[in-house]
JSON list of C-alpha atoms in Angstrom, two decimals:
[
{"chain": "A", "resi": 1, "resn": "ASP", "atom": "CA", "xyz": [-104.62, -14.67, -25.05]},
{"chain": "A", "resi": 2, "resn": "THR", "atom": "CA", "xyz": [-106.44, -11.89, -23.25]},
{"chain": "A", "resi": 3, "resn": "GLY", "atom": "CA", "xyz": [-106.11, -9.27, -25.95]},
{"chain": "A", "resi": 4, "resn": "VAL", "atom": "CA", "xyz": [-104.63, -5.79, -25.70]},
{"chain": "A", "resi": 5, "resn": "SER", "atom": "CA", "xyz": [-105.29, -4.20, -22.32]},
{"chain": "A", "resi": 6, "resn": "GLN", "atom": "CA", "xyz": [-105.26, -0.48, -21.61]},
{"chain": "A", "resi": 7, "resn": "ASP", "atom": "CA", "xyz": [-105.40, 1.33, -18.29]},
{"chain": "A", "resi": 8, "resn": "PRO", "atom": "CA", "xyz": [-107.08, 3.51, -17.21]},
{"chain": "A", "resi": 9, "resn": "ARG", "atom": "CA", "xyz": [-110.19, 3.40, -19.38]},
{"chain": "A", "resi": 10, "resn": "HIS", "atom": "CA", "xyz": [-111.06, 6.97, -18.55]},
{"chain": "A", "resi": 11, "resn": "LYS", "atom": "CA", "xyz": [-108.97, 9.86, -17.28]},
{"chain": "A", "resi": 12, "resn": "ILE", "atom": "CA", "xyz": [-110.26, 13.30, -16.37]},
{"chain": "A", "resi": 13, "resn": "THR", "atom": "CA", "xyz": [-107.70, 15.92, -15.49]},
{"chain": "A", "resi": 14, "resn": "LYS", "atom": "CA", "xyz": [-107.22, 19.64, -15.34]},
{"chain": "A", "resi": 15, "resn": "ARG", "atom": "CA", "xyz": [-105.33, 21.52, -18.01]},
{"chain": "A", "resi": 16, "resn": "GLY", "atom": "CA", "xyz": [-101.64, 21.65, -17.24]},
{"chain": "A", "resi": 17, "resn": "GLN", "atom": "CA", "xyz": [-101.49, 18.36, -15.39]},
{"chain": "A", "resi": 18, "resn": "ASN", "atom": "CA", "xyz": [-99.42, 15.37, -16.48]},
{"chain": "A", "resi": 19, "resn": "VAL", "atom": "CA", "xyz": [-101.06, 12.06, -17.34]},
{"chain": "A", "resi": 20, "resn": "THR", "atom": "CA", "xyz": [-99.72, 8.59, -18.05]},
{"chain": "A", "resi": 21, "resn": "PHE", "atom": "CA", "xyz": [-101.44, 5.71, -19.82]},
{"chain": "A", "resi": 22, "resn": "ARG", "atom": "CA", "xyz": [-100.45, 2.08, -19.87]},
{"chain": "A", "resi": 23, "resn": "CYS", "atom": "CA", "xyz": [-100.81, -0.56, -22.58]},
{"chain": "A", "resi": 24, "resn": "ASP", "atom": "CA", "xyz": [-100.26, -4.28, -22.20]},
{"chain": "A", "resi": 25, "resn": "PRO", "atom": "CA", "xyz": [-100.04, -5.88, -25.66]},
{"chain": "A", "resi": 26, "resn": "ILE", "atom": "CA", "xyz": [-100.89, -9.41, -26.63]},
{"chain": "A", "resi": 27, "resn": "SER", "atom": "CA", "xyz": [-98.09, -11.61, -25.33]},
{"chain": "A", "resi": 28, "resn": "GLU", "atom": "CA", "xyz": [-95.34, -12.35, -27.85]},
{"chain": "A", "resi": 29, "resn": "HIS", "atom": "CA", "xyz": [-96.40, -9.44, -30.05]},
{"chain": "A", "resi": 30, "resn": "ASN", "atom": "CA", "xyz": [-93.20, -7.62, -30.90]},
{"chain": "A", "resi": 31, "resn": "ARG", "atom": "CA", "xyz": [-94.82, -4.49, -32.34]},
{"chain": "A", "resi": 32, "resn": "LEU", "atom": "CA", "xyz": [-96.78, -1.96, -30.35]},
{"chain": "A", "resi": 33, "resn": "TYR", "atom": "CA", "xyz": [-98.53, 1.08, -31.77]},
{"chain": "A", "resi": 34, "resn": "TRP", "atom": "CA", "xyz": [-100.16, 4.16, -30.26]},
{"chain": "A", "resi": 35, "resn": "TYR", "atom": "CA", "xyz": [-102.96, 5.96, -32.09]},
{"chain": "A", "resi": 36, "resn": "ARG", "atom": "CA", "xyz": [-105.14, 8.90, -31.18]},
{"chain": "A", "resi": 37, "resn": "GLN", "atom": "CA", "xyz": [-108.81, 9.10, -32.09]},
{"chain": "A", "resi": 38, "resn": "THR", "atom": "CA", "xyz": [-110.90, 12.24, -31.78]},
{"chain": "A", "resi": 39, "resn": "LEU", "atom": "CA", "xyz": [-114.69, 12.25, -31.89]},
{"chain": "A", "resi": 40, "resn": "GLY", "atom": "CA", "xyz": [-116.06, 11.37, -35.29]},
{"chain": "A", "resi": 41, "resn": "GLN", "atom": "CA", "xyz": [-112.65, 10.64, -36.80]},
{"chain": "A", "resi": 42, "resn": "GLY", "atom": "CA", "xyz": [-110.57, 7.61, -37.58]},
{"chain": "A", "resi": 43, "resn": "PRO", "atom": "CA", "xyz": [-107.53, 6.75, -35.46]},
{"chain": "A", "resi": 44, "resn": "GLU", "atom": "CA", "xyz": [-104.33, 8.63, -36.28]},
{"chain": "A", "resi": 45, "resn": "PHE", "atom": "CA", "xyz": [-100.90, 7.08, -35.89]},
{"chain": "A", "resi": 46, "resn": "LEU", "atom": "CA", "xyz": [-98.72, 8.51, -33.12]},
{"chain": "A", "resi": 47, "resn": "THR", "atom": "CA", "xyz": [-95.76, 6.18, -32.67]},
{"chain": "A", "resi": 48, "resn": "TYR", "atom": "CA", "xyz": [-94.66, 2.56, -32.70]},
{"chain": "A", "resi": 49, "resn": "PHE", "atom": "CA", "xyz": [-92.18, 0.22, -31.07]},
{"chain": "A", "resi": 50, "resn": "GLN", "atom": "CA", "xyz": [-90.38, -2.81, -32.40]},
{"chain": "A", "resi": 51, "resn": "ASN", "atom": "CA", "xyz": [-89.65, -4.64, -29.16]},
{"chain": "A", "resi": 52, "resn": "GLU", "atom": "CA", "xyz": [-88.21, -1.92, -26.89]},
{"chain": "A", "resi": 53, "resn": "ALA", "atom": "CA", "xyz": [-87.05, 0.41, -29.66]},
{"chain": "A", "resi": 54, "resn": "GLN", "atom": "CA", "xyz": [-89.21, 3.39, -30.62]},
{"chain": "A", "resi": 55, "resn": "LEU", "atom": "CA", "xyz": [-88.72, 3.53, -34.37]},
{"chain": "A", "resi": 56, "resn": "GLU", "atom": "CA", "xyz": [-91.09, 6.19, -35.65]},
{"chain": "A", "resi": 57, "resn": "LYS", "atom": "CA", "xyz": [-92.95, 9.17, -34.27]},
{"chain": "A", "resi": 58, "resn": "SER", "atom": "CA", "xyz": [-95.69, 11.13, -35.99]},
{"chain": "A", "resi": 59, "resn": "ARG", "atom": "CA", "xyz": [-95.64, 14.91, -36.27]},
{"chain": "A", "resi": 60, "resn": "LEU", "atom": "CA", "xyz": [-98.72, 14.74, -34.01]},
{"chain": "A", "resi": 61, "resn": "LEU", "atom": "CA", "xyz": [-96.45, 13.68, -31.17]},
{"chain": "A", "resi": 62, "resn": "SER", "atom": "CA", "xyz": [-95.27, 17.01, -29.79]},
{"chain": "A", "resi": 63, "resn": "ASP", "atom": "CA", "xyz": [-92.44, 17.28, -27.30]},
{"chain": "A", "resi": 64, "resn": "ARG", "atom": "CA", "xyz": [-95.02, 17.13, -24.50]},
{"chain": "A", "resi": 65, "resn": "PHE", "atom": "CA", "xyz": [-95.62, 13.50, -25.39]},
{"chain": "A", "resi": 66, "resn": "SER", "atom": "CA", "xyz": [-93.28, 10.67, -24.52]},
{"chain": "A", "resi": 67, "resn": "ALA", "atom": "CA", "xyz": [-93.67, 6.94, -24.91]},
{"chain": "A", "resi": 68, "resn": "GLU", "atom": "CA", "xyz": [-91.65, 4.06, -23.58]},
{"chain": "A", "resi": 69, "resn": "ARG", "atom": "CA", "xyz": [-91.66, 0.30, -23.86]},
{"chain": "A", "resi": 70, "resn": "PRO", "atom": "CA", "xyz": [-89.16, -1.01, -21.34]},
{"chain": "A", "resi": 71, "resn": "LYS", "atom": "CA", "xyz": [-87.98, -4.56, -21.99]},
{"chain": "A", "resi": 72, "resn": "GLY", "atom": "CA", "xyz": [-90.29, -4.79, -24.98]},
{"chain": "A", "resi": 73, "resn": "SER", "atom": "CA", "xyz": [-93.33, -5.67, -22.91]},
{"chain": "A", "resi": 74, "resn": "PHE", "atom": "CA", "xyz": [-95.90, -3.08, -21.73]},
{"chain": "A", "resi": 75, "resn": "SER", "atom": "CA", "xyz": [-95.79, 0.50, -22.94]},
{"chain": "A", "resi": 76, "resn": "THR", "atom": "CA", "xyz": [-96.57, 3.84, -21.35]},
{"chain": "A", "resi": 77, "resn": "LEU", "atom": "CA", "xyz": [-97.63, 7.08, -23.00]},
{"chain": "A", "resi": 78, "resn": "GLU", "atom": "CA", "xyz": [-97.13, 10.25, -20.98]},
{"chain": "A", "resi": 79, "resn": "ILE", "atom": "CA", "xyz": [-98.52, 13.66, -21.78]},
{"chain": "A", "resi": 80, "resn": "GLN", "atom": "CA", "xyz": [-97.01, 16.58, -19.91]},
{"chain": "A", "resi": 81, "resn": "ARG", "atom": "CA", "xyz": [-98.72, 19.95, -19.36]},
{"chain": "A", "resi": 82, "resn": "THR", "atom": "CA", "xyz": [-101.97, 18.74, -20.89]},
{"chain": "A", "resi": 83, "resn": "GLU", "atom": "CA", "xyz": [-103.96, 21.07, -23.15]},
{"chain": "A", "resi": 84, "resn": "GLN", "atom": "CA", "xyz": [-107.62, 21.12, -24.18]},
{"chain": "A", "resi": 85, "resn": "GLY", "atom": "CA", "xyz": [-106.65, 19.80, -27.58]},
{"chain": "A", "resi": 86, "resn": "ASP", "atom": "CA", "xyz": [-105.26, 16.64, -26.01]},
{"chain": "A", "resi": 87, "resn": "SER", "atom": "CA", "xyz": [-108.79, 15.44, -25.24]},
{"chain": "A", "resi": 88, "resn": "ALA", "atom": "CA", "xyz": [-109.18, 12.25, -27.26]},
{"chain": "A", "resi": 89, "resn": "MET", "atom": "CA", "xyz": [-109.25, 8.47, -27.12]},
{"chain": "A", "resi": 90, "resn": "TYR", "atom": "CA", "xyz": [-105.74, 7.04, -26.99]},
{"chain": "A", "resi": 91, "resn": "LEU", "atom": "CA", "xyz": [-105.61, 3.60, -28.56]},
{"chain": "A", "resi": 92, "resn": "CYS", "atom": "CA", "xyz": [-102.92, 0.98, -28.34]},
{"chain": "A", "resi": 93, "resn": "ALA", "atom": "CA", "xyz": [-102.50, -1.83, -30.85]},
{"chain": "A", "resi": 94, "resn": "SER", "atom": "CA", "xyz": [-100.10, -4.71, -31.12]},
{"chain": "A", "resi": 95, "resn": "SER", "atom": "CA", "xyz": [-99.02, -7.13, -33.81]},
{"chain": "A", "resi": 96, "resn": "PHE", "atom": "CA", "xyz": [-96.39, -9.71, -34.54]},
{"chain": "A", "resi": 97, "resn": "THR", "atom": "CA", "xyz": [-93.97, -9.25, -37.39]},
{"chain": "A", "resi": 98, "resn": "PRO", "atom": "CA", "xyz": [-91.66, -12.18, -38.14]},
{"chain": "A", "resi": 99, "resn": "PRO", "atom": "CA", "xyz": [-87.98, -11.45, -38.86]},
{"chain": "A", "resi": 100, "resn": "THR", "atom": "CA", "xyz": [-88.68, -11.91, -42.55]},
{"chain": "A", "resi": 101, "resn": "GLY", "atom": "CA", "xyz": [-92.10, -11.29, -43.97]},
{"chain": "A", "resi": 102, "resn": "SER", "atom": "CA", "xyz": [-94.84, -8.75, -43.95]},
{"chain": "A", "resi": 103, "resn": "HIS", "atom": "CA", "xyz": [-96.66, -7.28, -41.00]},
{"chain": "A", "resi": 104, "resn": "GLN", "atom": "CA", "xyz": [-99.50, -9.12, -39.40]},
{"chain": "A", "resi": 105, "resn": "PRO", "atom": "CA", "xyz": [-102.86, -7.59, -38.43]},
{"chain": "A", "resi": 106, "resn": "GLN", "atom": "CA", "xyz": [-102.97, -5.05, -35.65]},
{"chain": "A", "resi": 107, "resn": "HIS", "atom": "CA", "xyz": [-105.20, -5.77, -32.69]},
{"chain": "A", "resi": 108, "resn": "PHE", "atom": "CA", "xyz": [-106.51, -2.83, -30.72]},
{"chain": "A", "resi": 109, "resn": "GLY", "atom": "CA", "xyz": [-107.29, -2.30, -27.07]},
{"chain": "A", "resi": 110, "resn": "ASP", "atom": "CA", "xyz": [-110.40, -0.45, -25.92]},
{"chain": "A", "resi": 111, "resn": "GLY", "atom": "CA", "xyz": [-108.44, 2.76, -25.38]},
{"chain": "A", "resi": 112, "resn": "THR", "atom": "CA", "xyz": [-108.08, 5.38, -22.71]},
{"chain": "A", "resi": 113, "resn": "ARG", "atom": "CA", "xyz": [-110.46, 8.30, -23.03]},
{"chain": "A", "resi": 114, "resn": "LEU", "atom": "CA", "xyz": [-108.80, 11.50, -21.87]},
{"chain": "A", "resi": 115, "resn": "SER", "atom": "CA", "xyz": [-110.87, 14.54, -20.95]},
{"chain": "A", "resi": 116, "resn": "ILE", "atom": "CA", "xyz": [-109.15, 17.82, -20.15]},
{"chain": "A", "resi": 117, "resn": "LEU", "atom": "CA", "xyz": [-111.16, 20.23, -18.00]},
{"chain": "B", "resi": 1, "resn": "GLN", "atom": "CA", "xyz": [-101.02, 11.14, -50.76]},
{"chain": "B", "resi": 2, "resn": "GLN", "atom": "CA", "xyz": [-101.28, 9.40, -47.43]},
{"chain": "B", "resi": 3, "resn": "GLN", "atom": "CA", "xyz": [-105.02, 9.95, -47.15]},
{"chain": "B", "resi": 4, "resn": "VAL", "atom": "CA", "xyz": [-107.77, 7.38, -47.33]},
{"chain": "B", "resi": 5, "resn": "LYS", "atom": "CA", "xyz": [-111.16, 8.88, -48.14]},
{"chain": "B", "resi": 6, "resn": "GLN", "atom": "CA", "xyz": [-114.26, 7.09, -46.93]},
{"chain": "B", "resi": 7, "resn": "SER", "atom": "CA", "xyz": [-117.92, 7.54, -47.79]},
{"chain": "B", "resi": 8, "resn": "PRO", "atom": "CA", "xyz": [-120.67, 7.87, -46.83]},
{"chain": "B", "resi": 9, "resn": "GLN", "atom": "CA", "xyz": [-120.26, 9.45, -43.42]},
{"chain": "B", "resi": 10, "resn": "SER", "atom": "CA", "xyz": [-123.43, 7.78, -42.20]},
{"chain": "B", "resi": 11, "resn": "LEU", "atom": "CA", "xyz": [-125.72, 5.08, -43.52]},
{"chain": "B", "resi": 12, "resn": "ILE", "atom": "CA", "xyz": [-129.16, 3.78, -42.56]},
{"chain": "B", "resi": 13, "resn": "VAL", "atom": "CA", "xyz": [-130.20, 0.37, -43.84]},
{"chain": "B", "resi": 14, "resn": "GLN", "atom": "CA", "xyz": [-133.22, -1.81, -43.18]},
{"chain": "B", "resi": 15, "resn": "LYS", "atom": "CA", "xyz": [-132.70, -5.21, -41.61]},
{"chain": "B", "resi": 16, "resn": "GLY", "atom": "CA", "xyz": [-131.90, -7.73, -44.30]},
{"chain": "B", "resi": 17, "resn": "GLY", "atom": "CA", "xyz": [-130.59, -5.10, -46.69]},
{"chain": "B", "resi": 18, "resn": "ILE", "atom": "CA", "xyz": [-127.10, -4.60, -48.11]},
{"chain": "B", "resi": 19, "resn": "SER", "atom": "CA", "xyz": [-124.78, -2.00, -46.56]},
{"chain": "B", "resi": 20, "resn": "ILE", "atom": "CA", "xyz": [-122.10, -0.61, -48.84]},
{"chain": "B", "resi": 21, "resn": "ILE", "atom": "CA", "xyz": [-119.20, 1.57, -47.69]},
{"chain": "B", "resi": 22, "resn": "ASN", "atom": "CA", "xyz": [-116.60, 2.93, -50.08]},
{"chain": "B", "resi": 23, "resn": "CYS", "atom": "CA", "xyz": [-112.99, 4.00, -49.71]},
{"chain": "B", "resi": 24, "resn": "ALA", "atom": "CA", "xyz": [-110.47, 5.56, -52.07]},
{"chain": "B", "resi": 25, "resn": "TYR", "atom": "CA", "xyz": [-106.74, 6.03, -51.77]},
{"chain": "B", "resi": 26, "resn": "GLU", "atom": "CA", "xyz": [-103.95, 7.80, -53.63]},
{"chain": "B", "resi": 27, "resn": "ASN", "atom": "CA", "xyz": [-100.73, 6.13, -52.53]},
{"chain": "B", "resi": 28, "resn": "THR", "atom": "CA", "xyz": [-100.09, 3.22, -54.90]},
{"chain": "B", "resi": 29, "resn": "ALA", "atom": "CA", "xyz": [-97.57, 1.80, -52.43]},
{"chain": "B", "resi": 30, "resn": "PHE", "atom": "CA", "xyz": [-100.43, 0.72, -50.15]},
{"chain": "B", "resi": 31, "resn": "ASP", "atom": "CA", "xyz": [-100.73, -3.05, -50.29]},
{"chain": "B", "resi": 32, "resn": "TYR", "atom": "CA", "xyz": [-102.89, -4.01, -47.33]},
{"chain": "B", "resi": 33, "resn": "PHE", "atom": "CA", "xyz": [-106.46, -2.84, -46.82]},
{"chain": "B", "resi": 34, "resn": "PRO", "atom": "CA", "xyz": [-108.25, -3.86, -43.62]},
{"chain": "B", "resi": 35, "resn": "TRP", "atom": "CA", "xyz": [-111.70, -2.94, -42.41]},
{"chain": "B", "resi": 36, "resn": "TYR", "atom": "CA", "xyz": [-112.34, -2.36, -38.71]},
{"chain": "B", "resi": 37, "resn": "GLN", "atom": "CA", "xyz": [-115.62, -2.32, -36.81]},
{"chain": "B", "resi": 38, "resn": "GLN", "atom": "CA", "xyz": [-115.94, -0.14, -33.73]},
{"chain": "B", "resi": 39, "resn": "PHE", "atom": "CA", "xyz": [-118.73, -0.10, -31.16]},
{"chain": "B", "resi": 40, "resn": "PRO", "atom": "CA", "xyz": [-119.18, 2.85, -28.77]},
{"chain": "B", "resi": 41, "resn": "GLY", "atom": "CA", "xyz": [-116.65, 2.77, -25.95]},
{"chain": "B", "resi": 42, "resn": "LYS", "atom": "CA", "xyz": [-114.64, 0.00, -27.60]},
{"chain": "B", "resi": 43, "resn": "GLY", "atom": "CA", "xyz": [-111.51, -0.15, -29.69]},
{"chain": "B", "resi": 44, "resn": "PRO", "atom": "CA", "xyz": [-111.58, -1.00, -33.40]},
{"chain": "B", "resi": 45, "resn": "ALA", "atom": "CA", "xyz": [-111.87, -4.71, -34.12]},
{"chain": "B", "resi": 46, "resn": "LEU", "atom": "CA", "xyz": [-110.48, -6.21, -37.31]},
{"chain": "B", "resi": 47, "resn": "LEU", "atom": "CA", "xyz": [-113.30, -7.41, -39.53]},
{"chain": "B", "resi": 48, "resn": "ILE", "atom": "CA", "xyz": [-111.77, -8.44, -42.83]},
{"chain": "B", "resi": 49, "resn": "ALA", "atom": "CA", "xyz": [-108.73, -7.46, -44.90]},
{"chain": "B", "resi": 50, "resn": "ILE", "atom": "CA", "xyz": [-107.59, -7.73, -48.51]},
{"chain": "B", "resi": 51, "resn": "ARG", "atom": "CA", "xyz": [-104.38, -7.43, -50.50]},
{"chain": "B", "resi": 52, "resn": "PRO", "atom": "CA", "xyz": [-104.36, -5.94, -54.00]},
{"chain": "B", "resi": 53, "resn": "ASP", "atom": "CA", "xyz": [-103.57, -9.23, -55.74]},
{"chain": "B", "resi": 54, "resn": "VAL", "atom": "CA", "xyz": [-107.21, -10.27, -55.38]},
{"chain": "B", "resi": 55, "resn": "SER", "atom": "CA", "xyz": [-110.34, -8.42, -56.47]},
{"chain": "B", "resi": 56, "resn": "GLU", "atom": "CA", "xyz": [-112.72, -9.79, -53.87]},
{"chain": "B", "resi": 57, "resn": "LYS", "atom": "CA", "xyz": [-112.64, -11.46, -50.48]},
{"chain": "B", "resi": 58, "resn": "LYS", "atom": "CA", "xyz": [-115.62, -12.85, -48.65]},
{"chain": "B", "resi": 59, "resn": "GLU", "atom": "CA", "xyz": [-115.98, -13.87, -45.02]},
{"chain": "B", "resi": 60, "resn": "GLY", "atom": "CA", "xyz": [-119.49, -14.78, -43.99]},
{"chain": "B", "resi": 61, "resn": "ARG", "atom": "CA", "xyz": [-121.78, -11.80, -44.65]},
{"chain": "B", "resi": 62, "resn": "PHE", "atom": "CA", "xyz": [-118.84, -9.43, -45.20]},
{"chain": "B", "resi": 63, "resn": "THR", "atom": "CA", "xyz": [-117.23, -8.93, -48.62]},
{"chain": "B", "resi": 64, "resn": "ILE", "atom": "CA", "xyz": [-114.43, -6.61, -49.71]},
{"chain": "B", "resi": 65, "resn": "SER", "atom": "CA", "xyz": [-114.35, -5.60, -53.36]},
{"chain": "B", "resi": 66, "resn": "PHE", "atom": "CA", "xyz": [-111.08, -4.15, -54.61]},
{"chain": "B", "resi": 67, "resn": "ASN", "atom": "CA", "xyz": [-110.46, -2.14, -57.78]},
{"chain": "B", "resi": 68, "resn": "LYS", "atom": "CA", "xyz": [-106.73, -1.59, -58.14]},
{"chain": "B", "resi": 69, "resn": "SER", "atom": "CA", "xyz": [-106.90, 0.55, -61.28]},
{"chain": "B", "resi": 70, "resn": "ALA", "atom": "CA", "xyz": [-109.43, 2.90, -59.71]},
{"chain": "B", "resi": 71, "resn": "LYS", "atom": "CA", "xyz": [-107.64, 2.82, -56.36]},
{"chain": "B", "resi": 72, "resn": "GLN", "atom": "CA", "xyz": [-110.91, 2.06, -54.62]},
{"chain": "B", "resi": 73, "resn": "PHE", "atom": "CA", "xyz": [-112.20, -0.63, -52.32]},
{"chain": "B", "resi": 74, "resn": "SER", "atom": "CA", "xyz": [-115.52, -1.22, -50.64]},
{"chain": "B", "resi": 75, "resn": "LEU", "atom": "CA", "xyz": [-117.14, -3.21, -47.88]},
{"chain": "B", "resi": 76, "resn": "HIS", "atom": "CA", "xyz": [-120.44, -4.95, -48.50]},
{"chain": "B", "resi": 77, "resn": "ILE", "atom": "CA", "xyz": [-122.46, -6.26, -45.58]},
{"chain": "B", "resi": 78, "resn": "MET", "atom": "CA", "xyz": [-125.10, -8.68, -46.81]},
{"chain": "B", "resi": 79, "resn": "ASP", "atom": "CA", "xyz": [-128.29, -9.38, -44.86]},
{"chain": "B", "resi": 80, "resn": "SER", "atom": "CA", "xyz": [-127.51, -6.49, -42.51]},
{"chain": "B", "resi": 81, "resn": "GLN", "atom": "CA", "xyz": [-128.60, -7.03, -38.91]},
{"chain": "B", "resi": 82, "resn": "PRO", "atom": "CA", "xyz": [-129.27, -4.57, -36.05]},
{"chain": "B", "resi": 83, "resn": "GLY", "atom": "CA", "xyz": [-126.18, -6.00, -34.33]},
{"chain": "B", "resi": 84, "resn": "ASP", "atom": "CA", "xyz": [-124.12, -4.67, -37.24]},
{"chain": "B", "resi": 85, "resn": "SER", "atom": "CA", "xyz": [-124.92, -1.11, -36.15]},
{"chain": "B", "resi": 86, "resn": "ALA", "atom": "CA", "xyz": [-121.49, 0.35, -35.46]},
{"chain": "B", "resi": 87, "resn": "THR", "atom": "CA", "xyz": [-118.85, 2.63, -36.97]},
{"chain": "B", "resi": 88, "resn": "TYR", "atom": "CA", "xyz": [-116.79, 1.11, -39.75]},
{"chain": "B", "resi": 89, "resn": "PHE", "atom": "CA", "xyz": [-113.31, 2.26, -40.73]},
{"chain": "B", "resi": 90, "resn": "CYS", "atom": "CA", "xyz": [-111.34, 1.37, -43.80]},
{"chain": "B", "resi": 91, "resn": "ALA", "atom": "CA", "xyz": [-107.58, 1.58, -43.54]},
{"chain": "B", "resi": 92, "resn": "ALA", "atom": "CA", "xyz": [-104.48, 1.10, -45.62]},
{"chain": "B", "resi": 93, "resn": "SER", "atom": "CA", "xyz": [-100.85, 0.34, -44.98]},
{"chain": "B", "resi": 94, "resn": "ILE", "atom": "CA", "xyz": [-97.65, -0.70, -46.66]},
{"chain": "B", "resi": 95, "resn": "ARG", "atom": "CA", "xyz": [-96.94, -4.18, -45.37]},
{"chain": "B", "resi": 96, "resn": "GLY", "atom": "CA", "xyz": [-93.33, -4.15, -46.41]},
{"chain": "B", "resi": 97, "resn": "SER", "atom": "CA", "xyz": [-92.61, -0.80, -44.77]},
{"chain": "B", "resi": 98, "resn": "ASN", "atom": "CA", "xyz": [-90.64, -0.45, -41.56]},
{"chain": "B", "resi": 99, "resn": "THR", "atom": "CA", "xyz": [-93.69, 0.90, -39.76]},
{"chain": "B", "resi": 100, "resn": "GLY", "atom": "CA", "xyz": [-96.72, -1.01, -40.96]},
{"chain": "B", "resi": 101, "resn": "LYS", "atom": "CA", "xyz": [-98.72, 1.90, -39.60]},
{"chain": "B", "resi": 102, "resn": "LEU", "atom": "CA", "xyz": [-102.38, 2.09, -40.57]},
{"chain": "B", "resi": 103, "resn": "ILE", "atom": "CA", "xyz": [-103.87, 5.10, -42.32]},
{"chain": "B", "resi": 104, "resn": "PHE", "atom": "CA", "xyz": [-107.58, 5.22, -41.49]},
{"chain": "B", "resi": 105, "resn": "GLY", "atom": "CA", "xyz": [-110.54, 6.68, -43.30]},
{"chain": "B", "resi": 106, "resn": "GLN", "atom": "CA", "xyz": [-112.90, 9.04, -41.50]},
{"chain": "B", "resi": 107, "resn": "GLY", "atom": "CA", "xyz": [-115.40, 6.34, -40.61]},
{"chain": "B", "resi": 108, "resn": "THR", "atom": "CA", "xyz": [-118.99, 5.44, -41.52]},
{"chain": "B", "resi": 109, "resn": "THR", "atom": "CA", "xyz": [-121.67, 5.17, -38.87]},
{"chain": "B", "resi": 110, "resn": "LEU", "atom": "CA", "xyz": [-124.05, 2.39, -39.84]},
{"chain": "B", "resi": 111, "resn": "GLN", "atom": "CA", "xyz": [-127.53, 2.07, -38.39]},
{"chain": "B", "resi": 112, "resn": "VAL", "atom": "CA", "xyz": [-129.52, -1.04, -39.23]},
{"chain": "B", "resi": 113, "resn": "LYS", "atom": "CA", "xyz": [-133.22, -0.59, -38.53]},
{"chain": "B", "resi": 114, "resn": "PRO", "atom": "CA", "xyz": [-135.19, -3.64, -37.38]}
]
């Protein structure tokens, strides 16, 4: 068990460019979450996947954002036409939820820090 | 109603002292309350969690106290050490919900002075 892995750790890009982040969850974790954390704040929920299905999206996730989890394994988060306000730490978390029963703890990766110039 | 309010924003404690961080919530449907510890440049790491059917949970030097009627819960760090210096986040979720998403407090930056 190597934990949740995120790549890249840092991304610097110019406003208007597209960026894509990758998250590899803990193996056999069926749930994958994306959160955004700005400086001095707690993480805010963006979206989550149950296996390959994206089941909920926050209002924070504008139409410039898209997330995928093909085959229920790794996930990608893409931001198109980046804006200054997109500068943040993007965190991925995973957990395992059995078919019946309550959710198990979420384990976070170390995030991707995005800086928009 | 989805908010979790955390205080204080920052805290300075002497080594060996007790650190206390408080959180309050409004949504009575919340039934899972974890605390996360975050070091600079790292993701949040689960520290300890509690469900509302118990009033206290202790793991080593970390204790959660839970007051269901007041809709408040707190983290106590006993014998605080310089290595405990980090940002602490309380969170809440509804375990039986479809999402299980976490609602985080604003965070408390703890500094333990040697």
